[in-house]
PDB file of C-alpha atoms in Angstrom:
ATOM      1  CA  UNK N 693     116.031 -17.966 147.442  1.00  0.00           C
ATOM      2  CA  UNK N 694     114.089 -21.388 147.836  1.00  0.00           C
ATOM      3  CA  UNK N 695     111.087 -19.806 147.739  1.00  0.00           C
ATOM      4  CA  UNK N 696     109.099 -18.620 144.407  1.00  0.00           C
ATOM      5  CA  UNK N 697     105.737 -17.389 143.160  1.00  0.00           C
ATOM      6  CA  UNK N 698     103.567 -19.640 141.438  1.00  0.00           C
ATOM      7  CA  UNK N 699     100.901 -18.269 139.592  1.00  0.00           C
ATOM      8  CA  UNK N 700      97.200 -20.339 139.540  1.00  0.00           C
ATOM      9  CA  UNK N 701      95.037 -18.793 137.042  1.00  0.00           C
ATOM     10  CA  UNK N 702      91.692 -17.401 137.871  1.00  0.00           C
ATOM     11  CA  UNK N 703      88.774 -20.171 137.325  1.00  0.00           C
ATOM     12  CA  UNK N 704      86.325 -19.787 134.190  1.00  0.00           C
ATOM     13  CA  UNK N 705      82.997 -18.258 135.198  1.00  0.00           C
ATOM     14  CA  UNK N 706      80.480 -20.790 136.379  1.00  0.00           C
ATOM     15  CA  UNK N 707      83.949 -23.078 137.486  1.00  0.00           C
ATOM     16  CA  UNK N 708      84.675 -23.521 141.569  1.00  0.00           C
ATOM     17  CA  UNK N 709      87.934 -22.110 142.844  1.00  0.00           C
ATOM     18  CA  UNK N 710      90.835 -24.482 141.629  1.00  0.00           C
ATOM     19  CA  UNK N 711      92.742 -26.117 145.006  1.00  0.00           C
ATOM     20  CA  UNK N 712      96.399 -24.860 145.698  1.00  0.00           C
ATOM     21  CA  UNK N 713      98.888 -27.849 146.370  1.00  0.00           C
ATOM     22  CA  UNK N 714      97.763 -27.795 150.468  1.00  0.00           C
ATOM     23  CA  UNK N 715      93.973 -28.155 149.044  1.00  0.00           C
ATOM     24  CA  UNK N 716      93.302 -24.430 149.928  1.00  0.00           C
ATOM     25  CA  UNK N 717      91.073 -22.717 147.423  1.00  0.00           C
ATOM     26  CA  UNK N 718      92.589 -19.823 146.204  1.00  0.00           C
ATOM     27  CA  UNK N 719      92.967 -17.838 143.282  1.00  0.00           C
ATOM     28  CA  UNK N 720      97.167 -16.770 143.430  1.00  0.00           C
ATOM     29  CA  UNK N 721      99.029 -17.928 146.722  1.00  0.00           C
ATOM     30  CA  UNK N 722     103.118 -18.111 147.326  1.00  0.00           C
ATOM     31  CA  UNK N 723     103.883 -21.896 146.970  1.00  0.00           C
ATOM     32  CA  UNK N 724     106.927 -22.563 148.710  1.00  0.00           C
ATOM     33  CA  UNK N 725     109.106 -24.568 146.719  1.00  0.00           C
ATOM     34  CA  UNK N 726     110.885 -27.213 149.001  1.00  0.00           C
ATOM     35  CA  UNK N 727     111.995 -29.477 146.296  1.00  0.00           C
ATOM     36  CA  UNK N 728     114.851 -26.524 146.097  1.00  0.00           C
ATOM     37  CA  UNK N 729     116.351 -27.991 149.382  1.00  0.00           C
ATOM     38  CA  UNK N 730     115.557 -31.296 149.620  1.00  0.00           C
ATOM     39  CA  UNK N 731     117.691 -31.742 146.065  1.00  0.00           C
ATOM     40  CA  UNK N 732     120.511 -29.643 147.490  1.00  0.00           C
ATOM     41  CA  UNK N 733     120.574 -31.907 150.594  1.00  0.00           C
ATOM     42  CA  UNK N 734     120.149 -35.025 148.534  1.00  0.00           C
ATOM     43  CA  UNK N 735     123.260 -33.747 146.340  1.00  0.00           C
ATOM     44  CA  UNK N 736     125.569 -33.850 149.737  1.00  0.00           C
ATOM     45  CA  UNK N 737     124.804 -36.831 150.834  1.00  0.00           C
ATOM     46  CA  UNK N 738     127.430 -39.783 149.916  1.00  0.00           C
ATOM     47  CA  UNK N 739     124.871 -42.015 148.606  1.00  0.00           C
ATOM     48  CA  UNK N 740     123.796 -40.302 146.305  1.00  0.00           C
ATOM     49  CA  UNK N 741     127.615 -39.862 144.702  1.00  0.00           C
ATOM     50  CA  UNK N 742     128.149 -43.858 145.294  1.00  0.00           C
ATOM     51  CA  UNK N 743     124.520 -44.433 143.117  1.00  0.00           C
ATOM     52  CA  UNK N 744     125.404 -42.265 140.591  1.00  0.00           C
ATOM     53  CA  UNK N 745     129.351 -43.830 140.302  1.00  0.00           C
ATOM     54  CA  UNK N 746     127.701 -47.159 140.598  1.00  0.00           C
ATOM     55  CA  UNK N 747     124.975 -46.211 137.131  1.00  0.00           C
ATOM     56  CA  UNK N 748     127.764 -45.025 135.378  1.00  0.00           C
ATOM     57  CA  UNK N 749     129.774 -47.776 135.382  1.00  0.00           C
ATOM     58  CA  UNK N 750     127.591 -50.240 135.368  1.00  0.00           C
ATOM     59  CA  UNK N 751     125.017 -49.040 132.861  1.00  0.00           C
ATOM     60  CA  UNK N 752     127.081 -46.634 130.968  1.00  0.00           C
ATOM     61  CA  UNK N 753     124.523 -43.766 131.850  1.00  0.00           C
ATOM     62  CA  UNK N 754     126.006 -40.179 133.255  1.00  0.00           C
ATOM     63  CA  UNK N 755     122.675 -38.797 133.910  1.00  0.00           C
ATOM     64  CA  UNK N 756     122.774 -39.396 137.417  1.00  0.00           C
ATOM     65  CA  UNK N 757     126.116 -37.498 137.945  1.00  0.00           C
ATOM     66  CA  UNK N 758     125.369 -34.344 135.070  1.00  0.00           C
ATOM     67  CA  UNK N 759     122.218 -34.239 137.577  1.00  0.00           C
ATOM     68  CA  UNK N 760     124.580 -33.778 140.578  1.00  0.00           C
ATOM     69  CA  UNK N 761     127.219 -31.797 138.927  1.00  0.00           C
ATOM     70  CA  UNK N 762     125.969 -30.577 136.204  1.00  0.00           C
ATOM     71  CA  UNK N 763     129.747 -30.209 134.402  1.00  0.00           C
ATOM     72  CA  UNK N 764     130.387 -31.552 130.426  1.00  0.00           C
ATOM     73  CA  UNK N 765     133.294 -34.104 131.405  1.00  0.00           C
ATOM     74  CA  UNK N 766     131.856 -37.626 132.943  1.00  0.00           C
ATOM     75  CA  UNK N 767     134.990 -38.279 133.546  1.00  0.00           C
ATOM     76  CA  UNK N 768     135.660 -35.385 135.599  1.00  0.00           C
ATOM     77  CA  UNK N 769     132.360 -36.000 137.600  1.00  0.00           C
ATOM     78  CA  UNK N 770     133.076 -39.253 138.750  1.00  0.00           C
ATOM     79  CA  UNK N 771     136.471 -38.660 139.803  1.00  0.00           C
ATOM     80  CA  UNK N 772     134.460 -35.773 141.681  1.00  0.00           C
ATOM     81  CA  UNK N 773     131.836 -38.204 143.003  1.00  0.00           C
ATOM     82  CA  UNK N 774     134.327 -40.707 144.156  1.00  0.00           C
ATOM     83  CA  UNK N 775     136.100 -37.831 146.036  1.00  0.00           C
ATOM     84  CA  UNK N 776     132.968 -36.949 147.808  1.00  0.00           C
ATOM     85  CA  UNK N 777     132.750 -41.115 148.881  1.00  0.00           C
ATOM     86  CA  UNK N 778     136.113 -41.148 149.626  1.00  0.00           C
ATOM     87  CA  UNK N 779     136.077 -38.221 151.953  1.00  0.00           C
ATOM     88  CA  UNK N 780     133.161 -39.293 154.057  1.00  0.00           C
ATOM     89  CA  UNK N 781     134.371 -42.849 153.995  1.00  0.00           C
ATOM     90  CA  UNK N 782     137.848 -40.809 155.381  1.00  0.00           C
ATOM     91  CA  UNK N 783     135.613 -39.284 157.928  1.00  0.00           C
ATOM     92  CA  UNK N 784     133.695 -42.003 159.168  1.00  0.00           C
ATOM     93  CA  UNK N 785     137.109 -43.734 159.770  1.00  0.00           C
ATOM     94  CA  UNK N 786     138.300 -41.461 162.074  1.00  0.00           C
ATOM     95  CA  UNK N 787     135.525 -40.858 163.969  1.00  0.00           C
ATOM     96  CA  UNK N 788     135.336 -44.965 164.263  1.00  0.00           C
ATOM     97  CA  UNK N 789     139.186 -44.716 165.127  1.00  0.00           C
ATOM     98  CA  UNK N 790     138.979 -41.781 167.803  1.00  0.00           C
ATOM     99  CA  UNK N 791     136.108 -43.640 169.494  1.00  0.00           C
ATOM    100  CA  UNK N 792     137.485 -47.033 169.686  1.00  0.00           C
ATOM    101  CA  UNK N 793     140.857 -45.609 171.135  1.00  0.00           C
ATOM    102  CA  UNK N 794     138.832 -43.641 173.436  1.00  0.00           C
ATOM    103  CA  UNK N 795     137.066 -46.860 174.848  1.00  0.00           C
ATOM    104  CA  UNK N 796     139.593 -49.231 174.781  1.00  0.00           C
ATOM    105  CA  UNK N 797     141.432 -46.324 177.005  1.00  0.00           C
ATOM    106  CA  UNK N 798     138.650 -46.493 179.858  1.00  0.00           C
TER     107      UNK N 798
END
């Protein structure tokens, strides 16, 4: 799952409590890992393709799309990437087409 155990290590003697991310002393707490989530929502979003199409071909860099896809082929990535842009840009068009029909109707 998204979630995972993070182990903080028990303080020296003589040494405070050590914080937890949410500034909670503790000495072992479940961290909830949201990065997880956020990265998987990131990686669906069409910008995030277009970005990584865009650093490719203009600085010759395939980091951002290895990050997305995580596959050995740029090549095979991009077209992938460009498929993603292409389909949302194929389903923003037909939303834009069904509601201008349905106004100009009325």
């Amino acid at each position: 799952g998204v979630a995972r155990q993070i182990r903080i290590p028990e303080p020296a003697p003589g040494q405070s409590e050590r914080p937890c991310r949410d500034q909670v002393s503790v000495r072992c707490r479940a961290v909830v890992d949201h990065t997880a989530a956020l990265t998987a929502f990131a990686k669906v979003l069409p910008l995030t393709h277009a970005l990584a199409v865009m650093r490719y071909g203009l600085l010759d860099s395939s980091a951002g799309l290895h990050d997305i896809w995580g596959m050995h082929s740029t090549t095979a990535m991009a077209a992938l990437s460009l498929g993603v842009v292409g389909a949302f840009a194929a389903l923003l068009l037909a939303v834009a087409i069904r509601t201008f029909s349905r106004t100009s109707v009325q």
